[in-house]
Amino acid sequence: MTYQPNAAFAGLFRAFTSDPASIGNQLTQQMNERDADAPLLVSTGSDIVLFPGAGRAPLIESFRKSTRGFIELTAVSHLPLALAYLARMRELAAPATRDAADSSWRQAAAQLAVHAAHVRAANSVELWRDDITVHSLAGQETKLTALVDYTCAVSIEMLERAQREPDLMTFDALRDRYFAPLDEHALPVPMNDVMFATFGLAFLDIVYRIGNWLREQSLDWSRTMVLVSGRSGRPTAGATWASNNMCHLIWRASGRALPPERLFIAPHAPSFSVAELPDAAGLAALEQTYRTLWQNTRASIDVARELFPDHEGYRFEPTAAESMPRFAAPDDRHAMSARLRRIMEDPAQLLSNCVADLIIDQLHDNGNRPADVTIPGFTHVRYPEIPEVSPH
C-alpha cells in the first residue's frame, strides 16, 4: 500500500507553507502589496528587464545573442577551442580506425575549415564598421578585422595540415604549435591570446551597454529588488555571486549603492528572452511571479532578524571573482591561460568569468570609456596580415 502522510500532520504542514492560503503565502502577499511600487530588476541568461512597479510597463535590454557582434565575436573565440575538441575526439577514437579517411574528427575538421574560410571571406573593416557596428568597439574595426583574419588563417592552416599529418591533432602538438607555441616567430600571437581577447571584446560591449542602460533608469537602489533568474550559460554555472558576473556588473553599475542582500540568484526560476516575449498580460503575470519569488525569499530573512536579535547575523560581502588567477601585467600570458583553464575546468563558472572582473572594474573606474579599457591579448598586440593562399 502506498504511504500517505497522516491527514492531521499534512494539514498542519500545508497551513504554514504549501497551500495557496498558507501563512507563508499570506505574508508574501502582504509584502507584495507593501512594495507594489518598488522597482524589480530581473536578469536572465540573455536579457535584463526592469519592472518599474505600480503596474507600469517593463523596460527590456538584451545583452547576448540578439545584440550586435555577440555571435560574430563568440564564433571567433570558439574556433581555437573547436580544434582542442577535435583533438579529444581523435584521442577517444578506436586506434585501428582513428585516422581513417571517414573518421569523425576528419569530417568535422574539414567542415570547420570551410566555416572558417567563409568567415575569412566575409570579414572586412566595412563589415565591422557599417554592418555589425558595435559601439563600444568603434575605432577598432581595422584591428578587429586583422584579429579575425589571423585567427581564421592560422586555424585553417592547422586543420589542413592535420588532415595530411594527423599526429598534429594531439594536445601536445596543438599546445606547442597553436595555443602556446614555443617559437614566437612561427606564430606571433598564440591562440590562447586570441581566445582571451575575443572573450574580452564580447564582454566589453555587454558591460558598456548594460551599465549605461542601468544608469539611465535612475533607480533607488535601496528599494530595488534584484533577481538573477534562470539558467546562465551551462546548466551548472552561475549559481553564486562570485560565479555569476551579472551580480558584479549590476552592483558596480549601481555605484555600489545596491545592498548586496537585495540581489538573489534563482537558477531554477522562470526565464524569458526577447525573442519569445509574452504579451502584456503574460508579462504582468511574469512580473507577479518574480515579485512573489523575491518577497518569499526575503520573508525568512526578515523573520530571522526579528526572531534572533541577540545572535550574530549573516553578512554577505560581494567578491568580483572567485579565486581567479591575478594578472601581474596587462598581457600576463600565464594568468590568461590559468583563467581559461579555470573557467573550463570549474563547472560552476560562466565562461565569460575569465574576463568579467577585469572588464567591469576597468569600465567603472574609468567613467565607462570602453576605448580606455585594456584587453589582454588585444590592446597591446599586433595581429599580422596573412596573405590568402590557394587550397592544397
Short mmCIF file of C-alpha atoms in Angstrom, two decimals:
data_model
loop_
_atom_site.label_atom_id
_atom_site.label_comp_id
_atom_site.label_asym_id
_atom_site.label_seq_id
_atom_site.Cartn_x
_atom_site.Cartn_y
_atom_site.Cartn_z
CA MET A 1 0.00 0.00 0.00
CA THR A 2 1.35 3.41 -0.97
CA TYR A 3 2.25 5.57 2.01
CA GLN A 4 0.21 8.73 2.58
CA PRO A 5 1.09 11.27 5.30
CA ASN A 6 -1.28 11.44 8.23
CA ALA A 7 -4.07 13.86 7.32
CA ALA A 8 -3.74 15.91 10.51
CA PHE A 9 0.01 16.36 10.07
CA ALA A 10 -0.41 17.12 6.37
CA GLY A 11 -2.97 19.78 7.21
CA LEU A 12 -0.56 21.42 9.64
CA PHE A 13 2.20 21.29 7.02
CA ARG A 14 0.03 22.99 4.39
CA ALA A 15 -1.20 25.60 6.86
CA PHE A 16 2.27 27.11 7.04
CA THR A 17 3.89 26.68 3.68
CA SER A 18 2.43 24.83 0.70
CA ASP A 19 -1.24 25.82 0.47
CA PRO A 20 -2.08 28.95 -1.58
CA ALA A 21 -3.75 30.35 1.53
CA SER A 22 -0.91 29.30 3.86
CA ILE A 23 0.58 31.66 6.42
CA GLY A 24 3.80 31.89 4.40
CA ASN A 25 1.96 32.84 1.22
CA GLN A 26 -0.21 35.34 3.07
CA LEU A 27 2.90 37.07 4.45
CA THR A 28 4.43 37.13 0.98
CA GLN A 29 1.26 38.73 -0.39
CA GLN A 30 1.37 41.39 2.32
CA MET A 31 4.95 42.18 1.38
CA ASN A 32 3.99 42.34 -2.31
CA GLU A 33 1.24 44.84 -1.54
CA ARG A 34 3.55 46.95 0.60
CA ASP A 35 6.24 47.10 -2.14
CA ALA A 36 3.98 47.19 -5.21
CA ASP A 37 5.63 50.40 -6.40
CA ALA A 38 9.21 49.22 -5.77
CA PRO A 39 11.37 48.59 -8.85
CA LEU A 40 12.17 44.98 -9.70
CA LEU A 41 15.20 44.21 -11.87
CA VAL A 42 15.40 40.72 -13.38
CA SER A 43 18.41 39.42 -15.30
CA THR A 44 18.23 36.19 -17.28
CA GLY A 45 20.90 34.44 -19.30
CA SER A 46 20.38 36.76 -22.26
CA ASP A 47 18.22 39.75 -21.28
CA ILE A 48 17.58 42.17 -18.44
CA VAL A 49 14.17 43.66 -17.62
CA LEU A 50 13.10 46.42 -15.28
CA PHE A 51 9.60 46.24 -13.84
CA PRO A 52 9.25 49.82 -12.50
CA GLY A 53 6.35 48.89 -10.22
CA ALA A 54 2.80 50.16 -9.70
CA GLY A 55 1.67 48.50 -12.93
CA ARG A 56 4.00 50.47 -15.19
CA ALA A 57 5.21 48.80 -18.39
CA PRO A 58 8.52 46.93 -18.24
CA LEU A 59 11.72 48.09 -19.94
CA ILE A 60 13.91 45.42 -21.55
CA GLU A 61 17.50 45.33 -22.78
CA SER A 62 19.19 42.34 -24.41
CA PHE A 63 22.86 41.52 -23.96
CA ARG A 64 23.64 38.27 -25.71
CA LYS A 65 22.59 36.52 -28.92
CA SER A 66 20.27 39.23 -30.21
CA THR A 67 22.87 42.01 -29.81
CA ARG A 68 25.32 43.31 -32.38
CA GLY A 69 28.61 41.49 -32.58
CA PHE A 70 27.94 38.86 -29.93
CA ILE A 71 27.63 35.92 -32.33
CA GLU A 72 30.49 37.15 -34.52
CA LEU A 73 32.96 37.59 -31.65
CA THR A 74 31.89 34.44 -29.85
CA ALA A 75 32.20 32.41 -33.05
CA VAL A 76 35.82 33.51 -33.41
CA SER A 77 36.55 32.81 -29.74
CA HIS A 78 35.19 29.28 -30.21
CA LEU A 79 37.29 28.48 -33.28
CA PRO A 80 40.55 27.63 -31.46
CA LEU A 81 38.65 25.71 -28.81
CA ALA A 82 37.00 23.64 -31.53
CA LEU A 83 40.43 22.34 -32.52
CA ALA A 84 41.02 21.17 -28.96
CA TYR A 85 37.70 19.31 -29.07
CA LEU A 86 38.75 17.70 -32.36
CA ALA A 87 41.94 16.50 -30.69
CA ARG A 88 39.87 14.94 -27.93
CA MET A 89 37.60 13.27 -30.50
CA ARG A 90 40.64 11.76 -32.19
CA GLU A 91 42.10 10.71 -28.84
CA LEU A 92 38.92 8.81 -27.91
CA ALA A 93 38.56 7.08 -31.28
CA ALA A 94 39.46 3.42 -31.70
CA PRO A 95 43.19 3.21 -32.59
CA ALA A 96 42.61 0.97 -35.61
CA THR A 97 40.32 3.45 -37.36
CA ARG A 98 41.37 6.67 -35.63
CA ASP A 99 42.82 8.29 -38.73
CA ALA A 100 40.65 6.66 -41.39
CA ALA A 101 39.51 8.92 -44.20
CA ASP A 102 35.93 8.82 -42.94
CA SER A 103 36.78 9.26 -39.24
CA SER A 104 34.50 11.65 -37.40
CA TRP A 105 37.26 14.06 -36.42
CA ARG A 106 38.48 14.36 -40.03
CA GLN A 107 34.99 15.12 -41.30
CA ALA A 108 34.34 17.65 -38.54
CA ALA A 109 37.73 19.27 -39.15
CA ALA A 110 37.01 19.64 -42.85
CA GLN A 111 33.64 21.26 -42.12
CA LEU A 112 35.21 23.58 -39.57
CA ALA A 113 37.82 24.69 -42.10
CA VAL A 114 35.06 25.52 -44.59
CA HIS A 115 33.22 27.61 -41.99
CA ALA A 116 36.44 29.43 -41.10
CA ALA A 117 37.13 30.12 -44.78
CA HIS A 118 33.66 31.59 -45.21
CA VAL A 119 34.23 33.86 -42.22
CA ARG A 120 37.59 34.93 -43.58
CA ALA A 121 35.98 35.84 -46.89
CA ALA A 122 33.16 37.79 -45.21
CA ASN A 123 35.41 39.59 -42.74
CA SER A 124 36.25 43.21 -43.56
CA VAL A 125 36.65 46.62 -41.96
CA GLU A 126 33.42 47.68 -43.67
CA LEU A 127 31.53 44.74 -42.19
CA TRP A 128 32.57 45.64 -38.64
CA ARG A 129 32.16 49.39 -39.13
CA ASP A 130 28.99 49.63 -41.22
CA ASP A 131 27.00 46.43 -40.60
CA ILE A 132 27.88 44.97 -37.20
CA THR A 133 28.58 48.41 -35.68
CA VAL A 134 29.50 47.57 -32.09
CA HIS A 135 29.51 51.00 -30.41
CA SER A 136 31.90 50.02 -27.63
CA LEU A 137 34.45 48.93 -30.26
CA ALA A 138 34.16 51.99 -32.51
CA GLY A 139 37.55 52.87 -33.96
CA GLN A 140 38.87 49.33 -33.51
CA GLU A 141 37.45 47.92 -36.74
CA THR A 142 40.80 47.57 -38.52
CA LYS A 143 42.34 45.70 -35.62
CA LEU A 144 39.23 43.53 -35.20
CA THR A 145 39.41 42.61 -38.87
CA ALA A 146 43.08 41.68 -38.50
CA LEU A 147 42.35 39.53 -35.43
CA VAL A 148 39.59 37.61 -37.21
CA ASP A 149 41.63 37.12 -40.38
CA TYR A 150 44.67 35.95 -38.44
CA THR A 151 42.64 33.51 -36.33
CA CYS A 152 40.88 32.01 -39.33
CA ALA A 153 44.04 31.77 -41.44
CA VAL A 154 46.13 30.11 -38.73
CA SER A 155 43.30 27.74 -37.82
CA ILE A 156 42.62 26.74 -41.43
CA GLU A 157 46.31 26.02 -41.96
CA MET A 158 46.43 23.83 -38.85
CA LEU A 159 43.26 21.97 -39.86
CA GLU A 160 44.56 21.32 -43.37
CA ARG A 161 47.98 20.19 -42.13
CA ALA A 162 46.33 17.83 -39.64
CA GLN A 163 44.49 16.12 -42.49
CA ARG A 164 47.89 15.29 -44.01
CA GLU A 165 49.71 14.81 -40.70
CA PRO A 166 47.12 13.54 -38.21
CA ASP A 167 49.64 13.47 -35.36
CA LEU A 168 49.30 17.26 -35.33
CA MET A 169 45.79 16.76 -33.95
CA THR A 170 47.11 15.93 -30.49
CA PHE A 171 47.17 18.10 -27.40
CA ASP A 172 50.97 18.18 -27.29
CA ALA A 173 51.21 19.34 -30.90
CA LEU A 174 48.40 21.87 -30.57
CA ARG A 175 49.90 23.36 -27.42
CA ASP A 176 53.37 23.69 -28.96
CA ARG A 177 52.29 24.92 -32.40
CA TYR A 178 48.94 26.65 -31.94
CA PHE A 179 47.76 27.52 -28.42
CA ALA A 180 51.09 28.36 -26.75
CA PRO A 181 53.76 27.97 -29.46
CA LEU A 182 57.37 27.53 -28.46
CA ASP A 183 58.55 29.51 -31.50
CA GLU A 184 57.15 33.05 -31.39
CA HIS A 185 58.39 33.69 -34.93
CA ALA A 186 56.38 30.78 -36.30
CA LEU A 187 53.17 32.00 -34.65
CA PRO A 188 53.47 35.57 -33.32
CA VAL A 189 50.13 35.57 -31.46
CA PRO A 190 49.20 32.36 -29.60
CA MET A 191 45.63 31.16 -29.84
CA ASN A 192 45.33 31.37 -26.05
CA ASP A 193 45.70 35.14 -26.52
CA VAL A 194 43.02 35.10 -29.21
CA MET A 195 40.53 33.25 -27.03
CA PHE A 196 41.07 35.61 -24.11
CA ALA A 197 40.91 38.69 -26.33
CA THR A 198 37.66 37.70 -28.03
CA PHE A 199 36.04 36.83 -24.70
CA GLY A 200 37.08 40.29 -23.51
CA LEU A 201 35.83 42.11 -26.61
CA ALA A 202 32.41 40.45 -26.45
CA PHE A 203 32.05 41.09 -22.74
CA LEU A 204 33.22 44.71 -23.04
CA ASP A 205 30.16 45.54 -25.11
CA ILE A 206 27.82 43.81 -22.65
CA VAL A 207 29.21 45.73 -19.67
CA TYR A 208 29.23 49.03 -21.56
CA ARG A 209 25.64 48.81 -22.81
CA ILE A 210 24.03 47.26 -19.73
CA GLY A 211 25.92 49.65 -17.46
CA ASN A 212 24.69 52.66 -19.46
CA TRP A 213 21.14 51.29 -19.54
CA LEU A 214 21.04 50.72 -15.79
CA ARG A 215 22.34 54.20 -15.01
CA GLU A 216 19.73 55.73 -17.32
CA GLN A 217 16.97 54.25 -15.14
CA SER A 218 17.98 56.38 -12.10
CA LEU A 219 16.88 53.64 -9.70
CA ASP A 220 16.53 53.95 -5.97
CA TRP A 221 18.87 51.06 -5.29
CA SER A 222 17.94 50.93 -1.60
CA ARG A 223 14.44 49.78 -2.65
CA THR A 224 15.24 47.91 -5.85
CA MET A 225 14.64 44.17 -5.79
CA VAL A 226 17.10 42.28 -8.00
CA LEU A 227 16.73 38.73 -9.26
CA VAL A 228 19.20 36.83 -11.43
CA SER A 229 16.79 34.28 -12.81
CA GLY A 230 17.04 31.06 -14.74
CA ARG A 231 19.98 29.43 -16.46
CA SER A 232 23.11 31.45 -17.22
CA GLY A 233 25.47 29.69 -19.60
CA ARG A 234 25.94 25.98 -18.99
CA PRO A 235 23.44 24.32 -16.64
CA THR A 236 25.88 24.02 -13.73
CA ALA A 237 27.18 27.60 -13.82
CA GLY A 238 26.45 30.95 -12.27
CA ALA A 239 24.62 29.94 -9.09
CA THR A 240 26.61 32.23 -6.75
CA TRP A 241 27.58 35.90 -6.72
CA ALA A 242 31.23 35.09 -7.43
CA SER A 243 30.43 32.71 -10.31
CA ASN A 244 27.72 34.87 -11.94
CA ASN A 245 29.30 38.04 -13.29
CA MET A 246 25.93 39.75 -13.76
CA CYS A 247 25.87 40.27 -9.98
CA HIS A 248 29.13 42.22 -10.02
CA LEU A 249 28.06 44.11 -13.16
CA ILE A 250 24.79 45.30 -11.62
CA TRP A 251 26.43 46.15 -8.30
CA ARG A 252 29.16 48.23 -9.94
CA ALA A 253 26.62 49.93 -12.23
CA SER A 254 24.74 50.97 -9.10
CA GLY A 255 27.89 52.67 -7.86
CA ARG A 256 27.95 50.03 -5.10
CA ALA A 257 24.66 51.55 -3.83
CA LEU A 258 22.73 48.30 -4.26
CA PRO A 259 22.73 46.46 -0.91
CA PRO A 260 24.10 43.02 -1.88
CA GLU A 261 21.44 41.34 0.26
CA ARG A 262 18.78 42.65 -2.14
CA LEU A 263 20.12 40.54 -5.01
CA PHE A 264 19.01 36.92 -5.15
CA ILE A 265 20.22 34.27 -7.61
CA ALA A 266 17.46 31.85 -8.58
CA PRO A 267 18.84 29.41 -11.19
CA HIS A 268 15.62 27.36 -11.24
CA ALA A 269 13.26 30.34 -11.55
CA PRO A 270 11.43 31.09 -14.82
CA SER A 271 13.40 32.78 -17.57
CA PHE A 272 12.44 34.67 -20.72
CA SER A 273 14.06 36.00 -23.87
CA VAL A 274 13.39 38.99 -26.09
CA ALA A 275 12.84 36.58 -28.98
CA GLU A 276 9.93 34.89 -27.17
CA LEU A 277 8.32 37.63 -25.10
CA PRO A 278 4.77 37.03 -23.84
CA ASP A 279 2.02 39.58 -24.45
CA ALA A 280 1.22 42.33 -21.95
CA ALA A 281 -0.89 40.01 -19.81
CA GLY A 282 1.85 37.40 -19.85
CA LEU A 283 4.45 39.97 -18.83
CA ALA A 284 2.24 41.12 -15.97
CA ALA A 285 1.89 37.53 -14.78
CA LEU A 286 5.64 37.03 -15.10
CA GLU A 287 6.27 40.16 -13.04
CA GLN A 288 3.97 38.87 -10.31
CA THR A 289 5.80 35.54 -10.32
CA TYR A 290 9.15 37.29 -9.91
CA ARG A 291 7.89 39.64 -7.19
CA THR A 292 6.40 36.73 -5.26
CA LEU A 293 9.60 34.72 -5.56
CA TRP A 294 11.72 37.65 -4.35
CA GLN A 295 9.43 38.50 -1.43
CA ASN A 296 9.02 34.87 -0.41
CA THR A 297 12.80 34.57 -0.19
CA ARG A 298 13.10 37.86 1.68
CA ALA A 299 10.43 36.89 4.23
CA SER A 300 12.63 34.36 6.02
CA ILE A 301 15.49 36.89 6.18
CA ASP A 302 13.29 39.50 7.86
CA VAL A 303 11.76 36.97 10.26
CA ALA A 304 15.20 35.61 11.23
CA ARG A 305 16.43 39.08 12.17
CA GLU A 306 13.38 39.75 14.33
CA LEU A 307 13.41 36.28 15.89
CA PHE A 308 17.12 36.08 16.77
CA PRO A 309 18.18 39.68 17.52
CA ASP A 310 20.81 38.70 20.09
CA HIS A 311 22.70 36.29 17.86
CA GLU A 312 25.35 37.06 15.26
CA GLY A 313 23.77 37.74 11.89
CA TYR A 314 24.84 36.67 8.43
CA ARG A 315 26.57 39.38 6.43
CA PHE A 316 27.38 38.95 2.77
CA GLU A 317 30.35 40.76 1.24
CA PRO A 318 30.48 40.65 -2.57
CA THR A 319 33.57 39.44 -4.37
CA ALA A 320 34.21 40.03 -8.05
CA ALA A 321 35.91 36.77 -8.90
CA GLU A 322 36.15 33.52 -7.02
CA SER A 323 39.88 32.82 -6.74
CA MET A 324 40.56 33.84 -10.34
CA PRO A 325 44.32 33.99 -11.05
CA ARG A 326 45.61 37.55 -10.79
CA PHE A 327 47.41 39.43 -13.55
CA ALA A 328 50.98 40.53 -12.85
CA ALA A 329 50.91 42.68 -16.02
CA PRO A 330 48.29 43.56 -18.66
CA ASP A 331 49.50 40.83 -21.04
CA ASP A 332 50.36 38.18 -18.46
CA ARG A 333 50.04 35.04 -20.58
CA HIS A 334 50.35 32.75 -17.58
CA ALA A 335 47.33 34.45 -15.98
CA MET A 336 45.36 34.31 -19.24
CA SER A 337 45.96 30.58 -19.64
CA ALA A 338 45.29 29.90 -15.96
CA ARG A 339 41.97 31.75 -16.16
CA LEU A 340 40.98 29.91 -19.33
CA ARG A 341 41.68 26.61 -17.63
CA ARG A 342 39.72 27.68 -14.54
CA ILE A 343 36.54 28.63 -16.38
CA MET A 344 36.64 25.45 -18.47
CA GLU A 345 37.54 23.10 -15.62
CA ASP A 346 35.19 24.52 -12.95
CA PRO A 347 31.57 23.67 -13.88
CA ALA A 348 30.32 26.45 -11.59
CA GLN A 349 31.93 29.17 -13.69
CA LEU A 350 30.45 31.09 -16.59
CA LEU A 351 32.94 31.08 -19.45
CA SER A 352 32.95 34.88 -19.51
CA ASN A 353 34.22 34.90 -15.92
CA CYS A 354 37.76 34.68 -17.26
CA VAL A 355 37.50 38.36 -18.26
CA ALA A 356 34.50 39.68 -16.32
CA ASP A 357 36.14 41.25 -13.28
CA LEU A 358 38.86 42.88 -15.41
CA ILE A 359 36.40 44.48 -17.82
CA ILE A 360 33.74 45.50 -15.28
CA ASP A 361 36.17 47.14 -12.88
CA GLN A 362 38.13 48.97 -15.58
CA LEU A 363 34.99 50.38 -17.19
CA HIS A 364 33.52 51.62 -13.95
CA ASP A 365 36.83 53.03 -12.73
CA ASN A 366 37.44 55.00 -15.94
CA GLY A 367 33.98 56.54 -16.26
CA ASN A 368 32.62 53.93 -18.70
CA ARG A 369 35.02 54.70 -21.54
CA PRO A 370 35.49 51.45 -23.49
CA ALA A 371 38.36 52.84 -25.56
CA ASP A 372 40.42 53.14 -22.37
CA VAL A 373 39.94 49.52 -21.30
CA THR A 374 42.99 47.28 -21.63
CA ILE A 375 42.01 43.89 -23.03
CA PRO A 376 44.72 41.24 -22.59
CA GLY A 377 45.59 39.63 -25.89
CA PHE A 378 44.25 42.57 -27.90
CA THR A 379 45.13 46.09 -26.75
CA HIS A 380 48.91 45.73 -26.84
CA VAL A 381 49.03 43.04 -29.52
CA ARG A 382 49.58 43.45 -33.25
CA TYR A 383 47.83 40.85 -35.37
CA PRO A 384 49.90 40.33 -38.53
CA GLU A 385 48.45 40.17 -42.00
CA ILE A 386 48.44 36.71 -43.54
CA PRO A 387 48.11 36.54 -47.34
CA GLU A 388 45.47 34.35 -48.92
CA VAL A 389 46.80 31.04 -50.18
CA SER A 390 45.26 28.69 -52.71
CA PRO A 391 43.83 25.42 -51.35
CA HIS A 392 46.16 22.42 -51.22
#
